[in-house]
XYZ file of C-alpha atoms in Angstrom:
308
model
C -68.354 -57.635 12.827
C -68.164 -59.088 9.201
C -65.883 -61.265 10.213
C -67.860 -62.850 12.904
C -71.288 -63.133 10.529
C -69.100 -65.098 8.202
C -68.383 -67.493 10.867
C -71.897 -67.737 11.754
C -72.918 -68.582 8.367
C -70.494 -71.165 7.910
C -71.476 -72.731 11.025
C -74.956 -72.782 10.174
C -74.318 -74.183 6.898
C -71.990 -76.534 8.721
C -74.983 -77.784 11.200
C -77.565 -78.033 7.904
C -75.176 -80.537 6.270
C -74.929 -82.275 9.168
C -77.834 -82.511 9.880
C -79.338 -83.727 6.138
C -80.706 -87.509 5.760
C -82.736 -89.310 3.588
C -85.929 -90.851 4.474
C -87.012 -93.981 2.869
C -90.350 -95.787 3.243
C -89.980 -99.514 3.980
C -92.495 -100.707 2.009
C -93.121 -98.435 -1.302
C -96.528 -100.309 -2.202
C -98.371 -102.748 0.566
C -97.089 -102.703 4.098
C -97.816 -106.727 4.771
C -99.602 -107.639 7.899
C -101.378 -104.280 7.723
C -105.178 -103.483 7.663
C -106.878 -100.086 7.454
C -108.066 -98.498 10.398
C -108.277 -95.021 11.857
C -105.848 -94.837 13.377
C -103.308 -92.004 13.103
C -99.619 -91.519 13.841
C -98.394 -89.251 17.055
C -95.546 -87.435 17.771
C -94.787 -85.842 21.162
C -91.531 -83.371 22.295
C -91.587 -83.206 25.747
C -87.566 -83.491 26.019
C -87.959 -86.798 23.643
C -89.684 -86.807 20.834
C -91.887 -90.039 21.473
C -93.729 -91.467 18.082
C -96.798 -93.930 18.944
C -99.054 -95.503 16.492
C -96.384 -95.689 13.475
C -98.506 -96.325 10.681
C -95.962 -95.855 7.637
C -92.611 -97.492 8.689
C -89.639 -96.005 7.393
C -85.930 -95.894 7.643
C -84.233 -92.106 8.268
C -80.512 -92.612 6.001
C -77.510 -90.608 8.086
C -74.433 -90.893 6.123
C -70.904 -89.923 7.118
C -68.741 -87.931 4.682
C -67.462 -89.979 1.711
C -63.578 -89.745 2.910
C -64.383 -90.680 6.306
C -66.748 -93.530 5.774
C -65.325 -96.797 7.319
C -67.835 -99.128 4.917
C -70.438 -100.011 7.867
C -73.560 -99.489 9.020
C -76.082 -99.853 11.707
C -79.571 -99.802 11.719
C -80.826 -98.341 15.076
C -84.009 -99.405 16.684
C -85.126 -97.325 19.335
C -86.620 -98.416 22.687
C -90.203 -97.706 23.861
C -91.793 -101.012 25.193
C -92.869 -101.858 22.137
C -95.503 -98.821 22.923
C -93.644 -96.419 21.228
C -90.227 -95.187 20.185
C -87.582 -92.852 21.875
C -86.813 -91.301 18.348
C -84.672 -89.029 19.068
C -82.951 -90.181 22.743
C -82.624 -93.692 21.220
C -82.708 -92.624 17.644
C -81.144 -89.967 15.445
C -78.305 -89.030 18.303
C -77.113 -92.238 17.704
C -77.825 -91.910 13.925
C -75.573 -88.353 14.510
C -72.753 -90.329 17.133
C -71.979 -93.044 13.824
C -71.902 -90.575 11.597
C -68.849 -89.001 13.530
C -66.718 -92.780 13.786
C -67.502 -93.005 9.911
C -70.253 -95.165 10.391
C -73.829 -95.034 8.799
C -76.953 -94.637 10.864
C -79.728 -95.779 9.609
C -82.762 -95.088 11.974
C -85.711 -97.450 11.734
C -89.161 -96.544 12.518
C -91.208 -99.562 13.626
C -94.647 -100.721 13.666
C -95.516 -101.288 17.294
C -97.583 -104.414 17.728
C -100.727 -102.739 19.302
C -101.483 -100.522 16.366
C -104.766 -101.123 15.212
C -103.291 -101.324 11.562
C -101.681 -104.320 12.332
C -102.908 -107.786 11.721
C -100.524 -110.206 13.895
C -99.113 -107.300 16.255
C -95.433 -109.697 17.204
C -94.848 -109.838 13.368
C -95.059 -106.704 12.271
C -91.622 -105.231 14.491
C -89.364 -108.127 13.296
C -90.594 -108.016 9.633
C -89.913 -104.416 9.695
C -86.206 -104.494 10.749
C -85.859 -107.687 8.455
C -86.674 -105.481 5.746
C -84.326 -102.506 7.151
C -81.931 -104.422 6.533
C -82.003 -105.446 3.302
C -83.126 -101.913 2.211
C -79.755 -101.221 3.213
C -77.998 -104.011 1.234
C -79.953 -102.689 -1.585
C -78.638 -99.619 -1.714
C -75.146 -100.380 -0.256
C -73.097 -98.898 -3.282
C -75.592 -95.546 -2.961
C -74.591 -94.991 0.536
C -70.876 -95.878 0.065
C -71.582 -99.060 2.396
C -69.835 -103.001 2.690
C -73.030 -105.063 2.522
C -71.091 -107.792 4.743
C -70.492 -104.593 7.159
C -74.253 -104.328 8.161
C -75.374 -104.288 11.460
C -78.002 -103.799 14.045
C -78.211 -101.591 17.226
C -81.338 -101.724 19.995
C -82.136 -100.120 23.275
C -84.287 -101.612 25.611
C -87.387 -103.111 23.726
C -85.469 -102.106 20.750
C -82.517 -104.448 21.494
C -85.244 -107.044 22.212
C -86.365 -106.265 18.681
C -82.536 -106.252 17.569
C -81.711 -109.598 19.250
C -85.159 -111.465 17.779
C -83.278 -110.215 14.093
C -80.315 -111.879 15.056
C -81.816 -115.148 15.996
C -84.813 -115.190 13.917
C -83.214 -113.180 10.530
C -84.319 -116.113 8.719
C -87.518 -116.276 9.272
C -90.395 -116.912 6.161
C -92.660 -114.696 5.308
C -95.999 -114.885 3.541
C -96.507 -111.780 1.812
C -95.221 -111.256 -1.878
C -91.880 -110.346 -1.985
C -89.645 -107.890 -4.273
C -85.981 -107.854 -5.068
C -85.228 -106.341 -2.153
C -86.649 -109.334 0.310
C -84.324 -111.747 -1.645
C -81.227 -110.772 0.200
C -80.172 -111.072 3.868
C -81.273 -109.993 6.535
C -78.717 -111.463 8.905
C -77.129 -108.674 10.022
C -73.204 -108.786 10.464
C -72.917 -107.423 14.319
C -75.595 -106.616 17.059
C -75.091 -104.569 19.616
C -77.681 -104.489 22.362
C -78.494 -101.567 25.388
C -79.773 -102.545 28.602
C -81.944 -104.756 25.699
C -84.866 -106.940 27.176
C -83.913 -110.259 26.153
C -86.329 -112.659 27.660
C -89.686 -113.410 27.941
C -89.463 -115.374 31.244
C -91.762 -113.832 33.624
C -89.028 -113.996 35.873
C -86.996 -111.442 34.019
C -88.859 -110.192 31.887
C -90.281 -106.255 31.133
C -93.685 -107.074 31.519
C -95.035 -103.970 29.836
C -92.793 -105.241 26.436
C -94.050 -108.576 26.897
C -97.708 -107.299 27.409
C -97.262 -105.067 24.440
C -95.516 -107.859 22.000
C -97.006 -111.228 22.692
C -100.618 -109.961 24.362
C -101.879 -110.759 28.131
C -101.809 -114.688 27.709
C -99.674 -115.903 25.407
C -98.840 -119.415 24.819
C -95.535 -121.193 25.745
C -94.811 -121.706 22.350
C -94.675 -117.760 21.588
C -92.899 -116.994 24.935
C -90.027 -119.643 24.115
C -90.115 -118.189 20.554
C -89.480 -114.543 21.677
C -86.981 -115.402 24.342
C -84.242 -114.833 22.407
C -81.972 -116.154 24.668
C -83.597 -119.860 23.815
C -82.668 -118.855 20.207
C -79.270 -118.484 19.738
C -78.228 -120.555 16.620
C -74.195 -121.305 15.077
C -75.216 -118.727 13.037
C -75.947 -115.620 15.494
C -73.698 -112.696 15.168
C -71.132 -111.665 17.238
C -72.776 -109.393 19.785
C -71.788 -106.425 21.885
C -73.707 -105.843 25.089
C -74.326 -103.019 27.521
C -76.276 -103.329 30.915
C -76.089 -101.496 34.596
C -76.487 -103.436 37.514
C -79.380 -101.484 38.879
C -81.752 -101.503 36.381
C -85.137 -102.062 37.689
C -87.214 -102.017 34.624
C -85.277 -105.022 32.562
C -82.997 -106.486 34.947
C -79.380 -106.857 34.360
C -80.216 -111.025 34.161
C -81.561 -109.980 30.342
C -77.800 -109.387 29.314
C -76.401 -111.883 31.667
C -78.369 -114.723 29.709
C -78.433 -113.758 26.460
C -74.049 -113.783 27.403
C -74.143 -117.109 28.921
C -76.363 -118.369 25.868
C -73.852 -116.823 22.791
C -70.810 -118.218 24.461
C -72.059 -121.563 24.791
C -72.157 -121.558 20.933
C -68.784 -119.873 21.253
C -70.659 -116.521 19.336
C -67.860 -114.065 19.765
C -69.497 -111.293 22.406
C -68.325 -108.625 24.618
C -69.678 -107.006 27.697
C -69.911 -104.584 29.959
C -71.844 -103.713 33.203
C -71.961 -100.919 34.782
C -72.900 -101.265 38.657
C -75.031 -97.983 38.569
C -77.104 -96.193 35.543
C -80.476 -97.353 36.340
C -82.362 -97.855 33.052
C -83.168 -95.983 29.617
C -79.484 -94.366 29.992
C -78.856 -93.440 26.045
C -75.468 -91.822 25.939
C -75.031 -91.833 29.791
C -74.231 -87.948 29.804
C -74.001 -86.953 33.621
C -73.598 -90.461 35.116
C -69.937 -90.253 35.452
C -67.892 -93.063 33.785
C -70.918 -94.812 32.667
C -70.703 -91.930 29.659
C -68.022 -93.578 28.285
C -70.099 -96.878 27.125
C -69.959 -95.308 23.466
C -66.387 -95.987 23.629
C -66.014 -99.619 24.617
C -68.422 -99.770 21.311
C -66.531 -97.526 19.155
C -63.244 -99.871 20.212
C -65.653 -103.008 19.485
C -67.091 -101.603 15.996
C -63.171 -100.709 14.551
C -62.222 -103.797 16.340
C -64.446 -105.738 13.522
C -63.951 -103.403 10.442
C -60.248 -104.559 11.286
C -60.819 -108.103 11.510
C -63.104 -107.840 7.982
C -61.790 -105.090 6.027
């Protein structure tokens, strides 16, 4: 009996180290393109926990063990139609998954563009993860992390969010920056999840588009969010995941955003799946679609190698 309560302590002390991180607010002082409102932040577990109406974004630190720590990170933006945010399902699993390949998960928690706190509601997500970013730069030697081994991971409006880093990273701000908004926020590798890509109504997720860019936007902000019009020389290689059968941001999201990268001859990999419908996470239960974390593993030690 002894014997078996010291096991269960040193599981339990086991899961609580684990389990630790370190949360961060993005913005210590102002949050730009913010206004005061009443508006307050929700949190709902029914089997997700779903967060709407973020009104202090912050980044949620998961690092793995010094000795096993390959030197990258990702910053993980979860998917929610840009209404809200799959925290966990999208989230702090993944956060958990990195952790166990010796990878850093940093989990960012976005402003969603129809908070009332927000001034210019397409800004506010894209200024966020810029800033993720270099919030992790900054404190690369901290967390035991290669600042030219930064990356970015999104699911669903979270890899649209993910892909407009990656094509608009270098996009000017207003606001009055710190120390930290002087470094880049390119990030080294993207790796998108049944993302939304484009805001073609053709292929579009309507409800992301809705939420982003309003009911009637003009051509000028649709082109500018279609991030497969945006690929530049300078886009990072890219890893993409899709199924077939999605019927909330068809598989054509992927498919272009492919065809768009190799015609600038980005290096990218993908991988479709002909069944998994959409909002899929780790794919437990769907056969071999649960082996997508895999192919990304392979892809992820396939660049540490090529940069160590």
């Amino acid at each position: 009996m002894k014997k078996h309560f010291l096991i269960l302590l040193l599981i339990a002390a086991t899961t609580s180290v684990m389990a630790q991180h370190e949360t961060l607010p993005l913005w210590p002082d102002e949050i730009p393109n913010s206004q005061k409102s009443d508006e307050k932040e929700l949190s709902a577990k029914d089997g997700i926990n779903w967060i709407t109406k973020v009104q202090e974004p912050n980044i949620a630190v998961y690092l793995p063990a010094k000795q096993s720590a390959t030197g990258q990170a990702v910053v993980i933006c979860p998917g929610g139609g840009y209404a809200g945010l799959a925290y966990d399902w999208e989230g702090t699993d993944f956060a958990k998954w990195l952790n166990s390949k010796g990878i850093a998960g940093i989990v960012l928690k976005y402003r969603l563009p129809g908070s009332k706190s927000v001034k210019v509601s397409y800004e506010a997500p894209l200024q966020d993860v810029q800033r993720a970013i270099r919030m992790v730069r900054a404190h690369s030697q901290d967390w035991n992390i290669n600042k030219n081994k930064v990356g970015v991971i999104g699911f669903s409006a979270g890899g649209h969010l993910a892909s407009t880093l990656g094509t608009h990273f270098d996009h000017q701000d207003s606001f009055e920056k710190d120390f930290v908004d002087a470094l880049s926020a390119r990030p080294d590798f993207m790796a998108l999840i049944y993302p939304v890509i484009t805001m073609d109504e053709k292929f579009t997720h309507q409800g992301s588009k809705n939420a982003l860019l309003g009911n009637n936007p003009s051509k000028e902000l649709v082109e500018n969010f279609s991030n497969e019009l945006q690929v530049k020389q300078n886009t990072p290689p890219t890893f993409l995941i899709h199924a077939t059968d999605d019927e909330s941001v068809p598989v054509e999201n992927s498919l272009r955003f492919y065809e768009a990268l190799k015609a600038k001859k980005i290096p990218v990999e993908m991988h479709i799946y002909p069944e998994g419908g959409h909002g899929f996470s780790f794919g437990l239960g769907k056969g071999y679609l649960s082996s997508w974390t895999d192919r990304l593993a392979d892809w992820l030690h396939g660049l540490n190698e090529e940069n160590p």
